[in-house]
């Protein structure tokens, strides 16, 4: 009995205060404190220069950033093409009585102006990719190696193009929209679902 009382006194501290004669203080809790949450950030090119290879999360994050740059450059490139086309074709001397390829000149020049905007939109991703490669030239060898592995996986797991139809194409055939492991797994599920529907059509 005395041993139990002694153990209880060692586990608690008796403090005498003015208002409360006896206050039992609990010993320090041994419950593990929660660890602070870590914030995942995109890897910087400077931190990746010394690496022999890229991990898949790092590669996909860089690839997502590259796609954003291409999209960002496409918008001003389209507007530039539209502006240059409007300035050129808008200043041409036009005779409304003379058709061009059987089309009214104003409609023809309008179509050509829209064609210039389309050419700018097509050139935008190429320009954006060139700018990105110049800015990240220190990790191009790592990216090119990982690109080769990535497209091998895409070619291996995507649906055969012969199974698609003009009204129902294969979703993201080249895997251009993949920017994370979650999106890659979703892409695999979409390919498998499309393949099942193509090989086993519902009656």
PDB file of C-alpha atoms in Angstrom:
ATOM      1  CA  UNK A   1       0.000   0.000   0.000  1.00  0.00           C
ATOM      2  CA  UNK A   2       2.795   2.441   0.918  1.00  0.00           C
ATOM      3  CA  UNK A   3       4.592   1.589  -2.289  1.00  0.00           C
ATOM      4  CA  UNK A   4       1.541   2.501  -4.382  1.00  0.00           C
ATOM      5  CA  UNK A   5       1.202   5.837  -2.571  1.00  0.00           C
ATOM      6  CA  UNK A   6       4.862   6.640  -3.163  1.00  0.00           C
ATOM      7  CA  UNK A   7       4.524   5.927  -6.882  1.00  0.00           C
ATOM      8  CA  UNK A   8       1.462   8.179  -7.077  1.00  0.00           C
ATOM      9  CA  UNK A   9       3.315  11.034  -5.414  1.00  0.00           C
ATOM     10  CA  UNK A  10       6.229  10.682  -7.806  1.00  0.00           C
ATOM     11  CA  UNK A  11       3.887  10.830 -10.841  1.00  0.00           C
ATOM     12  CA  UNK A  12       2.215  14.017  -9.578  1.00  0.00           C
ATOM     13  CA  UNK A  13       3.454  17.181  -7.915  1.00  0.00           C
ATOM     14  CA  UNK A  14       1.693  18.727  -4.939  1.00  0.00           C
ATOM     15  CA  UNK A  15       1.719  22.517  -5.083  1.00  0.00           C
ATOM     16  CA  UNK A  16       0.444  24.691  -2.274  1.00  0.00           C
ATOM     17  CA  UNK A  17      -1.223  27.938  -3.385  1.00  0.00           C
ATOM     18  CA  UNK A  18      -3.107  30.745  -1.687  1.00  0.00           C
ATOM     19  CA  UNK A  19      -6.564  30.000  -3.018  1.00  0.00           C
ATOM     20  CA  UNK A  20      -6.251  26.267  -3.460  1.00  0.00           C
ATOM     21  CA  UNK A  21      -4.456  24.366  -0.747  1.00  0.00           C
ATOM     22  CA  UNK A  22      -3.550  21.392  -2.912  1.00  0.00           C
ATOM     23  CA  UNK A  23      -3.290  21.259  -6.694  1.00  0.00           C
ATOM     24  CA  UNK A  24      -2.151  18.105  -8.387  1.00  0.00           C
ATOM     25  CA  UNK A  25      -0.110  18.805 -11.532  1.00  0.00           C
ATOM     26  CA  UNK A  26       0.084  16.051 -14.143  1.00  0.00           C
ATOM     27  CA  UNK A  27       3.466  14.993 -15.303  1.00  0.00           C
ATOM     28  CA  UNK A  28       4.562  16.074 -18.764  1.00  0.00           C
ATOM     29  CA  UNK A  29       2.597  14.296 -21.463  1.00  0.00           C
ATOM     30  CA  UNK A  30       4.455  11.897 -23.651  1.00  0.00           C
ATOM     31  CA  UNK A  31       1.977  12.172 -26.554  1.00  0.00           C
ATOM     32  CA  UNK A  32       3.836  12.870 -29.792  1.00  0.00           C
ATOM     33  CA  UNK A  33       3.282  16.358 -31.139  1.00  0.00           C
ATOM     34  CA  UNK A  34       2.043  16.578 -34.748  1.00  0.00           C
ATOM     35  CA  UNK A  35       4.777  17.324 -37.269  1.00  0.00           C
ATOM     36  CA  UNK A  36       4.458  20.531 -39.246  1.00  0.00           C
ATOM     37  CA  UNK A  37       3.092  19.993 -42.703  1.00  0.00           C
ATOM     38  CA  UNK A  38       5.611  20.250 -45.518  1.00  0.00           C
ATOM     39  CA  UNK A  39       4.788  22.286 -48.582  1.00  0.00           C
ATOM     40  CA  UNK A  40       5.701  20.637 -51.871  1.00  0.00           C
ATOM     41  CA  UNK A  41       7.223  23.030 -54.370  1.00  0.00           C
ATOM     42  CA  UNK A  42       8.337  22.609 -57.940  1.00  0.00           C
ATOM     43  CA  UNK A  43      12.027  21.685 -58.208  1.00  0.00           C
ATOM     44  CA  UNK A  44      14.265  24.495 -59.425  1.00  0.00           C
ATOM     45  CA  UNK A  45      16.627  23.859 -62.371  1.00  0.00           C
ATOM     46  CA  UNK A  46      19.622  24.941 -60.271  1.00  0.00           C
ATOM     47  CA  UNK A  47      18.898  22.198 -57.711  1.00  0.00           C
ATOM     48  CA  UNK A  48      18.609  19.544 -60.421  1.00  0.00           C
ATOM     49  CA  UNK A  49      21.851  20.230 -62.291  1.00  0.00           C
ATOM     50  CA  UNK A  50      23.942  17.902 -60.108  1.00  0.00           C
ATOM     51  CA  UNK A  51      21.483  14.987 -60.359  1.00  0.00           C
ATOM     52  CA  UNK A  52      22.212  11.981 -62.537  1.00  0.00           C
ATOM     53  CA  UNK A  53      18.529  11.480 -63.354  1.00  0.00           C
ATOM     54  CA  UNK A  54      15.130  12.927 -62.563  1.00  0.00           C
ATOM     55  CA  UNK A  55      12.447  11.215 -60.530  1.00  0.00           C
ATOM     56  CA  UNK A  56       9.041  10.907 -62.121  1.00  0.00           C
ATOM     57  CA  UNK A  57       7.383  13.566 -59.894  1.00  0.00           C
ATOM     58  CA  UNK A  58      10.206  16.001 -60.680  1.00  0.00           C
ATOM     59  CA  UNK A  59      10.030  15.259 -64.395  1.00  0.00           C
ATOM     60  CA  UNK A  60       6.267  15.652 -64.591  1.00  0.00           C
ATOM     61  CA  UNK A  61       6.386  18.911 -62.620  1.00  0.00           C
ATOM     62  CA  UNK A  62       8.969  20.331 -65.037  1.00  0.00           C
ATOM     63  CA  UNK A  63       6.947  19.067 -67.978  1.00  0.00           C
ATOM     64  CA  UNK A  64       3.826  20.790 -66.620  1.00  0.00           C
ATOM     65  CA  UNK A  65       5.763  24.036 -66.292  1.00  0.00           C
ATOM     66  CA  UNK A  66       6.967  23.695 -69.889  1.00  0.00           C
ATOM     67  CA  UNK A  67       3.405  23.233 -71.129  1.00  0.00           C
ATOM     68  CA  UNK A  68       2.319  26.365 -69.244  1.00  0.00           C
ATOM     69  CA  UNK A  69       5.065  28.366 -70.943  1.00  0.00           C
ATOM     70  CA  UNK A  70       3.958  27.094 -74.338  1.00  0.00           C
ATOM     71  CA  UNK A  71       0.339  28.038 -73.627  1.00  0.00           C
ATOM     72  CA  UNK A  72       1.342  31.465 -72.348  1.00  0.00           C
ATOM     73  CA  UNK A  73       3.329  32.188 -75.516  1.00  0.00           C
ATOM     74  CA  UNK A  74       0.549  30.927 -77.810  1.00  0.00           C
ATOM     75  CA  UNK A  75      -1.860  33.715 -76.819  1.00  0.00           C
ATOM     76  CA  UNK A  76       0.337  36.710 -77.736  1.00  0.00           C
ATOM     77  CA  UNK A  77       1.592  34.839 -80.796  1.00  0.00           C
ATOM     78  CA  UNK A  78      -1.990  34.442 -82.066  1.00  0.00           C
ATOM     79  CA  UNK A  79      -2.765  38.098 -81.404  1.00  0.00           C
ATOM     80  CA  UNK A  80       0.430  39.134 -83.182  1.00  0.00           C
ATOM     81  CA  UNK A  81      -0.487  37.055 -86.232  1.00  0.00           C
ATOM     82  CA  UNK A  82      -3.991  38.521 -86.265  1.00  0.00           C
ATOM     83  CA  UNK A  83      -2.644  42.077 -85.998  1.00  0.00           C
ATOM     84  CA  UNK A  84      -0.064  41.651 -88.744  1.00  0.00           C
ATOM     85  CA  UNK A  85      -2.618  40.002 -91.024  1.00  0.00           C
ATOM     86  CA  UNK A  86      -5.146  42.796 -90.445  1.00  0.00           C
ATOM     87  CA  UNK A  87      -2.527  45.468 -91.112  1.00  0.00           C
ATOM     88  CA  UNK A  88      -1.357  43.821 -94.315  1.00  0.00           C
ATOM     89  CA  UNK A  89      -4.633  42.746 -95.892  1.00  0.00           C
ATOM     90  CA  UNK A  90      -6.478  45.807 -94.597  1.00  0.00           C
ATOM     91  CA  UNK A  91      -4.164  48.146 -96.512  1.00  0.00           C
ATOM     92  CA  UNK A  92      -4.399  46.351 -99.859  1.00  0.00           C
ATOM     93  CA  UNK A  93      -6.236  48.028-102.705  1.00  0.00           C
ATOM     94  CA  UNK A  94      -9.464  46.147-103.175  1.00  0.00           C
ATOM     95  CA  UNK A  95     -11.764  46.157-106.183  1.00  0.00           C
ATOM     96  CA  UNK A  96     -15.160  44.794-105.098  1.00  0.00           C
ATOM     97  CA  UNK A  97     -16.006  43.905-108.707  1.00  0.00           C
ATOM     98  CA  UNK A  98     -13.075  41.504-109.092  1.00  0.00           C
ATOM     99  CA  UNK A  99     -13.421  38.174-107.349  1.00  0.00           C
ATOM    100  CA  UNK A 100     -10.436  36.333-105.918  1.00  0.00           C
ATOM    101  CA  UNK A 101     -10.694  32.586-106.490  1.00  0.00           C
ATOM    102  CA  UNK A 102     -14.409  33.092-106.934  1.00  0.00           C
ATOM    103  CA  UNK A 103     -14.728  34.770-103.513  1.00  0.00           C
ATOM    104  CA  UNK A 104     -15.544  38.352-102.671  1.00  0.00           C
ATOM    105  CA  UNK A 105     -12.268  40.198-101.914  1.00  0.00           C
ATOM    106  CA  UNK A 106     -13.406  41.339 -98.474  1.00  0.00           C
ATOM    107  CA  UNK A 107     -14.285  37.781 -97.440  1.00  0.00           C
ATOM    108  CA  UNK A 108     -11.072  36.461 -98.957  1.00  0.00           C
ATOM    109  CA  UNK A 109      -8.911  38.945 -97.072  1.00  0.00           C
ATOM    110  CA  UNK A 110     -10.847  38.264 -93.898  1.00  0.00           C
ATOM    111  CA  UNK A 111     -10.154  34.540 -94.250  1.00  0.00           C
ATOM    112  CA  UNK A 112      -6.468  35.282 -94.864  1.00  0.00           C
ATOM    113  CA  UNK A 113      -6.365  37.452 -91.722  1.00  0.00           C
ATOM    114  CA  UNK A 114      -7.826  34.622 -89.640  1.00  0.00           C
ATOM    115  CA  UNK A 115      -5.301  32.304 -91.272  1.00  0.00           C
ATOM    116  CA  UNK A 116      -2.514  34.543 -89.982  1.00  0.00           C
ATOM    117  CA  UNK A 117      -3.954  34.254 -86.473  1.00  0.00           C
ATOM    118  CA  UNK A 118      -4.057  30.469 -86.858  1.00  0.00           C
ATOM    119  CA  UNK A 119      -0.449  30.427 -88.045  1.00  0.00           C
ATOM    120  CA  UNK A 120       0.513  32.416 -84.961  1.00  0.00           C
ATOM    121  CA  UNK A 121      -1.325  29.920 -82.746  1.00  0.00           C
ATOM    122  CA  UNK A 122       0.523  27.017 -84.390  1.00  0.00           C
ATOM    123  CA  UNK A 123       3.877  28.745 -84.026  1.00  0.00           C
ATOM    124  CA  UNK A 124       3.254  29.676 -80.376  1.00  0.00           C
ATOM    125  CA  UNK A 125       4.008  26.269 -78.796  1.00  0.00           C
ATOM    126  CA  UNK A 126       7.190  25.936 -80.859  1.00  0.00           C
ATOM    127  CA  UNK A 127       8.383  29.390 -79.820  1.00  0.00           C
ATOM    128  CA  UNK A 128       7.462  28.701 -76.187  1.00  0.00           C
ATOM    129  CA  UNK A 129       9.334  25.384 -76.217  1.00  0.00           C
ATOM    130  CA  UNK A 130      12.401  27.079 -77.680  1.00  0.00           C
ATOM    131  CA  UNK A 131      12.334  29.767 -74.998  1.00  0.00           C
ATOM    132  CA  UNK A 132      11.890  27.157 -72.280  1.00  0.00           C
ATOM    133  CA  UNK A 133      14.780  25.055 -73.579  1.00  0.00           C
ATOM    134  CA  UNK A 134      17.045  28.099 -73.705  1.00  0.00           C
ATOM    135  CA  UNK A 135      16.159  29.079 -70.149  1.00  0.00           C
ATOM    136  CA  UNK A 136      16.579  25.513 -68.804  1.00  0.00           C
ATOM    137  CA  UNK A 137      19.490  24.430 -71.002  1.00  0.00           C
ATOM    138  CA  UNK A 138      21.381  23.096 -67.962  1.00  0.00           C
ATOM    139  CA  UNK A 139      18.921  20.227 -67.475  1.00  0.00           C
ATOM    140  CA  UNK A 140      18.131  19.457 -71.132  1.00  0.00           C
ATOM    141  CA  UNK A 141      20.104  16.216 -71.094  1.00  0.00           C
ATOM    142  CA  UNK A 142      18.122  14.976 -68.084  1.00  0.00           C
ATOM    143  CA  UNK A 143      14.829  16.014 -69.662  1.00  0.00           C
ATOM    144  CA  UNK A 144      15.637  14.430 -73.044  1.00  0.00           C
ATOM    145  CA  UNK A 145      16.498  11.138 -71.365  1.00  0.00           C
ATOM    146  CA  UNK A 146      13.309  11.174 -69.310  1.00  0.00           C
ATOM    147  CA  UNK A 147      11.266  12.232 -72.352  1.00  0.00           C
ATOM    148  CA  UNK A 148      12.445   9.098 -74.146  1.00  0.00           C
ATOM    149  CA  UNK A 149      11.352   6.873 -71.253  1.00  0.00           C
ATOM    150  CA  UNK A 150       8.060   8.725 -70.885  1.00  0.00           C
ATOM    151  CA  UNK A 151       7.054   8.406 -74.543  1.00  0.00           C
ATOM    152  CA  UNK A 152       8.003   4.736 -74.521  1.00  0.00           C
ATOM    153  CA  UNK A 153       5.514   4.233 -71.684  1.00  0.00           C
ATOM    154  CA  UNK A 154       2.898   6.246 -73.547  1.00  0.00           C
ATOM    155  CA  UNK A 155       3.360   4.224 -76.744  1.00  0.00           C
ATOM    156  CA  UNK A 156       3.175   0.980 -74.770  1.00  0.00           C
ATOM    157  CA  UNK A 157      -0.006   1.763 -72.803  1.00  0.00           C
ATOM    158  CA  UNK A 158      -2.108   3.850 -75.168  1.00  0.00           C
ATOM    159  CA  UNK A 159      -4.924   2.455 -77.286  1.00  0.00           C
ATOM    160  CA  UNK A 160      -4.172   1.331 -80.817  1.00  0.00           C
ATOM    161  CA  UNK A 161      -5.073   4.152 -83.215  1.00  0.00           C
ATOM    162  CA  UNK A 162      -6.861   1.639 -85.455  1.00  0.00           C
ATOM    163  CA  UNK A 163      -9.574   1.262 -82.790  1.00  0.00           C
ATOM    164  CA  UNK A 164     -10.592   4.921 -82.812  1.00  0.00           C
ATOM    165  CA  UNK A 165     -13.280   6.532 -84.934  1.00  0.00           C
ATOM    166  CA  UNK A 166     -13.609  10.065 -86.344  1.00  0.00           C
ATOM    167  CA  UNK A 167     -16.400  10.847 -83.882  1.00  0.00           C
ATOM    168  CA  UNK A 168     -14.732   9.155 -80.897  1.00  0.00           C
ATOM    169  CA  UNK A 169     -10.947   9.684 -80.910  1.00  0.00           C
ATOM    170  CA  UNK A 170      -8.553   8.211 -78.371  1.00  0.00           C
ATOM    171  CA  UNK A 171      -8.334  10.530 -75.321  1.00  0.00           C
ATOM    172  CA  UNK A 172      -4.994  12.373 -75.150  1.00  0.00           C
ATOM    173  CA  UNK A 173      -3.257  10.013 -77.587  1.00  0.00           C
ATOM    174  CA  UNK A 174       0.196  11.560 -77.048  1.00  0.00           C
ATOM    175  CA  UNK A 175      -0.170  12.133 -73.296  1.00  0.00           C
ATOM    176  CA  UNK A 176       0.298  15.897 -73.659  1.00  0.00           C
ATOM    177  CA  UNK A 177      -1.988  16.739 -70.727  1.00  0.00           C
ATOM    178  CA  UNK A 178      -0.126  14.581 -68.202  1.00  0.00           C
ATOM    179  CA  UNK A 179       1.511  16.772 -65.580  1.00  0.00           C
ATOM    180  CA  UNK A 180       1.536  14.615 -62.438  1.00  0.00           C
ATOM    181  CA  UNK A 181       1.445  11.011 -61.286  1.00  0.00           C
ATOM    182  CA  UNK A 182      -2.260  11.362 -60.517  1.00  0.00           C
ATOM    183  CA  UNK A 183      -2.956  12.516 -64.074  1.00  0.00           C
ATOM    184  CA  UNK A 184      -0.835   9.670 -65.449  1.00  0.00           C
ATOM    185  CA  UNK A 185      -2.840   7.099 -63.492  1.00  0.00           C
ATOM    186  CA  UNK A 186      -6.054   8.719 -64.703  1.00  0.00           C
ATOM    187  CA  UNK A 187      -4.727   8.565 -68.272  1.00  0.00           C
ATOM    188  CA  UNK A 188      -4.084   4.835 -67.865  1.00  0.00           C
ATOM    189  CA  UNK A 189      -7.650   4.327 -66.615  1.00  0.00           C
ATOM    190  CA  UNK A 190      -9.046   6.317 -69.542  1.00  0.00           C
ATOM    191  CA  UNK A 191      -7.046   4.234 -72.032  1.00  0.00           C
ATOM    192  CA  UNK A 192      -8.217   0.981 -70.470  1.00  0.00           C
ATOM    193  CA  UNK A 193     -11.829   2.179 -70.449  1.00  0.00           C
ATOM    194  CA  UNK A 194     -11.660   3.228 -74.097  1.00  0.00           C
ATOM    195  CA  UNK A 195     -10.083  -0.097 -75.073  1.00  0.00           C
ATOM    196  CA  UNK A 196     -12.809  -2.086 -73.300  1.00  0.00           C
ATOM    197  CA  UNK A 197     -15.533  -0.119 -75.077  1.00  0.00           C
ATOM    198  CA  UNK A 198     -13.812  -0.515 -78.443  1.00  0.00           C
ATOM    199  CA  UNK A 199     -13.206  -4.269 -78.144  1.00  0.00           C
ATOM    200  CA  UNK A 200     -16.411  -5.112 -76.262  1.00  0.00           C
ATOM    201  CA  UNK A 201     -19.078  -2.742 -77.592  1.00  0.00           C
ATOM    202  CA  UNK A 202     -22.324  -2.650 -75.686  1.00  0.00           C
ATOM    203  CA  UNK A 203     -25.215  -4.311 -77.433  1.00  0.00           C
TER     204      UNK A 203
END
